[in-house]
Amino acid sequence: LKNYMERIGIRRILEEHIDFGVISPYRAQVHYLRHLLKKEPFFRPCRRLITVHTVDGFQGQERDVIMISLVRANEKGQIGFRAPGFFIAFNPETGKMVSLRYAGTDMIYNKEGFDFNWFRAMDNDKRDYLPTTVKKQAFDWKQATDKKSVTITTSLEATVGSGTQKVVLPFDVTYTVYANGTVDVDATFKAGNDFNLPRLGLQVALNPTLEQVEWYGRGPIENYWDRKNAAYVGLYKNTVTGMEEAYVRAQSMGNRDDVRWLTLKSLDNQGIRITSKDHLNFSALHFTDPELWELTYGHDLDNIRRAEVILNLDCIQRGIGNGSCGPGPRPHYEIEKNKNYSYSFRIENAK
């Protein structure tokens, strides 16, 4: 261990978050080695970082592992947390997740982690995208006393539009990060008296290789809150490209309702699994909703298709109604004003 660290250099380990571990089936051996490491002068610069974690081993047996790891802001102003085979980072200025790495592969594309998403436009619910800003109100993180998890809390405020169309929506997103790479996400949206948006959810840009989609929820066809009686709950598979719809007028598409869990994987079976605490809606496409509505013609989708996967995870969407030729959604399918909406989901390595 000392020879390895000498080759890399203590300074590089501290500055670049290089982690490694020593694992043994004998708990006493691991703790004795930790004692020796802390006494060794060579390890003095990172002595406080030497910790022992309990992990799941072969056939479910617990193993203790010594980890030398660092939790601090790096030179780019990010807060990063690392464990064996896992790394996650946040931008404390925006509150946004900017990296989620399993086995060296980043699931987040271009640092575009979970962000507020409200827009949806279709023939039954025509509307234009309004300029949207999201400001961080608070950002904090706290490590558990057992050092097996970290909780990141963010409070944000979205402002949609201006003047008479202005909607201000505070929302909170809390991330609980565990040493095994699991991330629990809890979000609460606070609809006020001025609320008139069609959806409340989070959007993330994912690695372009995550093209294979599987979900347990309503399908296989596109479905919505008030359009799902013919979409039965089951286990379905598709590709991100295959979830596109052939509409004459380009518009929001691909939603799946009442989803319990979904996975997005590459052809070599690497990716993420998202499990809802209750139910959620999702869509996975190579477009954003504003891009689709601005395009107009469905046969031009190739002109705006992105490489990355745009994943929408919705807490709620209003019904789509019959606005293209009749009334809007029934009152039961509207998002209410002056009400808080919350949902939770878990992110894991889909290995």
XYZ file of C-alpha atoms in Angstrom:
351
model
C 0.000 0.000 0.000
C 2.816 2.392 0.860
C 4.680 1.585 -2.365
C 1.523 2.260 -4.366
C 0.987 5.616 -2.697
C 4.621 6.576 -3.138
C 4.291 6.065 -6.890
C 1.169 8.230 -7.075
C 2.180 10.797 -4.489
C 0.304 11.962 -1.411
C -0.328 15.405 -2.927
C -2.008 13.915 -5.987
C -4.137 11.634 -3.813
C -5.354 14.599 -1.777
C -5.968 16.914 -4.745
C -7.464 14.465 -7.265
C -9.563 12.275 -4.934
C -7.736 9.048 -5.811
C -9.216 6.298 -3.637
C -8.320 2.693 -3.023
C -9.070 0.053 -0.446
C -7.856 -3.045 1.309
C -10.421 -5.756 1.954
C -10.132 -8.853 4.127
C -12.568 -11.476 5.435
C -11.034 -11.006 8.894
C -12.433 -7.960 10.652
C -9.713 -7.848 13.311
C -7.036 -7.905 10.616
C -8.556 -4.917 8.857
C -8.799 -2.857 12.035
C -5.228 -3.752 13.025
C -3.992 -2.651 9.600
C -5.834 0.631 10.033
C -4.031 1.113 13.361
C -0.662 0.501 11.686
C -1.434 2.897 8.851
C -2.313 5.719 11.211
C 1.007 5.248 13.031
C 3.059 5.245 9.812
C 4.633 8.729 9.270
C 4.210 8.441 5.488
C 0.435 8.478 5.852
C 0.357 11.494 8.182
C -1.045 13.933 5.530
C -4.128 11.773 5.043
C -4.369 10.152 8.474
C -7.801 11.580 9.213
C -9.111 10.159 5.941
C -8.316 6.520 6.749
C -11.622 4.882 7.650
C -13.147 1.417 7.868
C -16.411 0.674 6.033
C -18.528 -2.462 6.136
C -19.569 -3.681 2.687
C -21.465 -6.648 1.315
C -19.110 -9.427 0.362
C -19.401 -12.797 -1.325
C -22.695 -14.620 -0.722
C -24.024 -11.740 1.352
C -21.331 -11.959 4.042
C -20.205 -8.627 5.414
C -16.596 -7.535 4.942
C -14.708 -4.620 6.448
C -12.703 -2.529 4.030
C -10.153 0.206 4.736
C -10.742 3.254 2.579
C -8.621 6.348 2.144
C -11.017 8.895 0.688
C -11.624 12.607 0.627
C -14.792 14.688 0.776
C -14.032 18.276 -0.192
C -14.515 20.889 -2.899
C -12.017 20.560 -5.716
C -10.486 23.368 -7.765
C -13.543 23.558 -10.028
C -15.822 24.357 -7.125
C -17.500 20.955 -6.939
C -18.348 18.879 -3.901
C -17.426 15.262 -4.600
C -18.023 11.991 -2.753
C -16.241 8.802 -3.639
C -16.456 5.112 -2.737
C -15.069 1.999 -4.433
C -16.312 2.026 -8.041
C -18.477 5.110 -7.469
C -18.190 8.886 -7.646
C -20.799 11.638 -7.407
C -20.345 15.415 -7.527
C -22.468 18.542 -7.130
C -22.033 22.174 -8.057
C -22.654 24.079 -4.801
C -23.343 27.298 -6.748
C -26.305 25.817 -8.621
C -27.195 22.863 -6.386
C -27.116 20.604 -9.445
C -25.634 17.111 -9.652
C -22.833 17.269 -12.222
C -21.401 13.754 -12.123
C -22.628 10.238 -11.331
C -19.971 7.702 -12.105
C -20.167 3.914 -11.791
C -17.101 1.775 -12.559
C -15.410 4.742 -14.220
C -18.317 5.620 -16.566
C -20.198 8.857 -16.013
C -23.954 8.445 -16.359
C -24.469 12.233 -16.518
C -23.877 13.899 -19.879
C -21.996 17.202 -19.966
C -22.664 17.879 -16.260
C -26.400 18.297 -16.960
C -27.747 16.687 -13.808
C -31.277 16.858 -12.435
C -32.925 20.193 -13.160
C -36.443 21.569 -12.834
C -38.735 20.659 -15.746
C -42.180 22.172 -16.259
C -42.750 22.404 -20.018
C -45.008 20.205 -22.100
C -46.762 21.143 -25.329
C -49.040 19.103 -27.578
C -52.058 19.596 -29.821
C -54.363 19.026 -26.849
C -52.469 21.490 -24.654
C -50.849 24.160 -26.827
C -48.450 26.520 -25.097
C -45.128 28.239 -25.788
C -41.973 27.769 -23.783
C -41.331 30.688 -21.430
C -37.848 31.799 -20.278
C -37.032 29.957 -17.083
C -34.422 30.652 -14.416
C -33.617 28.524 -11.395
C -31.815 30.159 -8.479
C -30.223 28.354 -5.591
C -31.549 29.497 -2.228
C -29.529 27.103 -0.066
C -27.057 24.238 -0.429
C -25.646 22.104 2.363
C -24.249 18.634 2.960
C -23.697 16.539 6.043
C -21.941 13.233 6.527
C -23.553 10.615 8.763
C -21.722 9.773 11.974
C -21.001 6.250 10.712
C -19.533 7.783 7.502
C -21.615 5.426 5.380
C -23.805 8.122 3.856
C -23.927 11.810 3.036
C -27.059 13.969 2.773
C -27.066 16.891 0.336
C -29.922 19.364 0.728
C -30.796 21.991 -1.869
C -33.474 24.660 -1.811
C -34.178 26.333 -5.143
C -36.629 28.727 -6.743
C -37.791 28.580 -10.353
C -39.160 31.650 -12.122
C -41.105 30.925 -15.299
C -42.030 33.754 -17.646
C -42.570 37.386 -16.680
C -45.306 39.958 -16.187
C -48.810 38.525 -16.056
C -47.464 35.099 -17.109
C -44.901 34.920 -14.319
C -44.939 31.840 -12.087
C -42.602 31.505 -9.099
C -42.182 27.988 -7.792
C -39.966 27.103 -4.808
C -38.792 23.500 -4.645
C -36.431 21.370 -2.582
C -34.325 18.422 -3.692
C -32.527 16.216 -1.165
C -29.956 13.588 -2.147
C -28.885 10.838 0.249
C -25.709 9.207 -1.038
C -24.625 5.825 0.338
C -21.206 4.214 0.264
C -22.447 1.397 -1.998
C -23.315 3.892 -4.768
C -27.039 4.139 -4.062
C -28.539 7.637 -4.283
C -31.974 8.447 -2.862
C -33.650 11.546 -4.299
C -36.545 13.338 -2.577
C -38.156 16.344 -4.259
C -40.956 18.660 -3.147
C -42.565 21.291 -5.390
C -44.601 24.091 -3.809
C -47.354 25.248 -6.153
C -48.600 28.712 -5.191
C -51.583 30.813 -6.073
C -50.040 31.820 -9.416
C -49.393 28.235 -10.543
C -50.503 27.237 -14.046
C -47.804 24.869 -15.325
C -48.516 21.498 -16.988
C -45.924 19.356 -15.193
C -43.681 19.141 -12.132
C -40.584 17.047 -12.411
C -36.845 16.746 -12.903
C -34.881 16.345 -16.115
C -31.387 14.929 -16.602
C -29.143 14.428 -19.636
C -27.635 10.930 -19.703
C -24.708 9.234 -21.381
C -25.539 8.583 -25.085
C -24.733 4.876 -24.677
C -27.766 4.332 -22.385
C -30.073 3.470 -25.274
C -31.702 0.286 -23.907
C -34.825 0.981 -21.819
C -36.764 -1.396 -19.608
C -39.557 -0.440 -17.230
C -42.213 -1.886 -14.964
C -45.284 0.286 -15.298
C -47.929 1.123 -17.868
C -47.189 0.309 -21.503
C -46.191 -0.620 -24.030
C -47.865 2.384 -25.699
C -47.543 6.033 -24.729
C -49.912 6.906 -21.881
C -50.888 9.756 -19.584
C -52.863 10.428 -16.400
C -56.179 10.596 -18.288
C -55.116 8.310 -21.181
C -53.990 5.026 -19.661
C -56.890 2.563 -19.461
C -55.578 0.727 -22.530
C -51.987 0.705 -21.247
C -51.647 -2.187 -18.835
C -49.125 -2.460 -16.019
C -46.372 -4.849 -17.015
C -42.700 -5.293 -17.832
C -41.673 -3.693 -21.126
C -38.536 -3.095 -23.172
C -37.689 -0.619 -25.900
C -34.914 1.677 -27.067
C -34.765 5.415 -26.527
C -35.140 5.946 -30.265
C -37.974 3.415 -30.341
C -39.972 5.463 -27.825
C -40.506 8.245 -30.368
C -44.006 8.788 -31.789
C -44.776 9.544 -35.451
C -46.884 12.677 -34.976
C -47.503 14.924 -37.984
C -47.029 17.941 -35.726
C -43.944 17.495 -33.516
C -44.887 17.687 -29.842
C -44.256 16.236 -26.384
C -44.308 12.461 -26.565
C -43.294 9.154 -25.059
C -44.662 9.430 -21.528
C -45.190 6.268 -19.459
C -47.335 6.489 -16.338
C -47.504 4.569 -13.026
C -43.886 3.411 -13.331
C -42.442 1.439 -10.424
C -38.901 1.133 -11.805
C -36.908 1.592 -14.980
C -33.407 0.896 -16.243
C -31.346 2.549 -18.941
C -28.380 0.510 -20.132
C -25.736 0.358 -22.802
C -25.244 -2.644 -25.075
C -22.565 -3.923 -22.686
C -25.127 -3.884 -19.844
C -23.781 -0.829 -17.996
C -26.214 1.787 -16.756
C -28.584 2.904 -14.022
C -31.721 1.637 -12.346
C -34.303 4.074 -10.987
C -36.877 2.801 -8.497
C -39.825 4.937 -7.439
C -40.874 5.006 -3.811
C -44.458 5.060 -5.084
C -45.109 5.699 -8.794
C -43.707 8.229 -11.244
C -43.949 9.175 -14.920
C -40.992 9.009 -17.258
C -39.988 9.659 -20.821
C -36.600 8.976 -22.420
C -35.928 10.633 -25.770
C -33.217 12.311 -27.802
C -35.003 15.680 -27.671
C -36.248 18.218 -25.145
C -39.908 19.248 -25.189
C -39.209 22.867 -26.260
C -37.153 21.549 -29.197
C -40.018 19.320 -30.304
C -42.640 22.078 -30.138
C -40.429 24.572 -31.952
C -39.708 22.075 -34.760
C -43.357 21.950 -35.953
C -43.107 19.034 -38.409
C -42.686 15.489 -37.146
C -40.825 14.318 -40.256
C -37.949 16.666 -39.347
C -37.013 14.925 -36.086
C -33.644 13.879 -37.494
C -32.716 17.564 -37.656
C -32.842 18.001 -33.877
C -32.037 14.523 -32.582
C -29.374 14.686 -29.854
C -26.774 12.059 -29.067
C -27.494 12.159 -25.322
C -30.589 10.734 -23.643
C -33.012 13.281 -22.179
C -34.696 11.567 -19.237
C -37.758 13.190 -17.668
C -38.872 11.921 -14.269
C -42.176 13.536 -13.366
C -43.862 13.881 -10.037
C -47.078 14.831 -11.847
C -48.404 15.957 -15.232
C -51.803 17.462 -15.821
C -54.132 15.407 -17.996
C -53.992 16.063 -21.728
C -57.744 16.569 -22.161
C -59.272 17.188 -25.593
C -58.073 20.707 -26.265
C -57.330 20.101 -29.963
C -61.057 19.931 -30.693
C -62.847 20.208 -27.369
C -62.435 20.959 -23.649
C -59.293 20.650 -21.582
C -58.700 18.081 -18.836
C -61.421 17.284 -16.328
C -60.848 19.033 -12.966
C -59.706 15.759 -11.393
C -56.719 15.693 -13.766
C -55.457 19.208 -13.056
C -52.458 20.114 -10.886
C -53.874 22.097 -7.978
C -52.738 25.518 -6.854
C -51.527 26.175 -3.289
C -50.470 22.605 -2.772
C -47.181 20.771 -2.252
C -46.321 17.822 -4.490
C -43.584 15.365 -3.534
C -42.007 12.232 -4.925
C -38.991 10.059 -4.218
C -36.863 7.665 -6.202
C -33.667 5.670 -5.826
C -30.769 5.562 -8.299
C -28.506 2.506 -8.413
C -25.901 0.937 -10.618
C -27.793 -1.381 -12.995
C -25.029 -3.953 -13.201
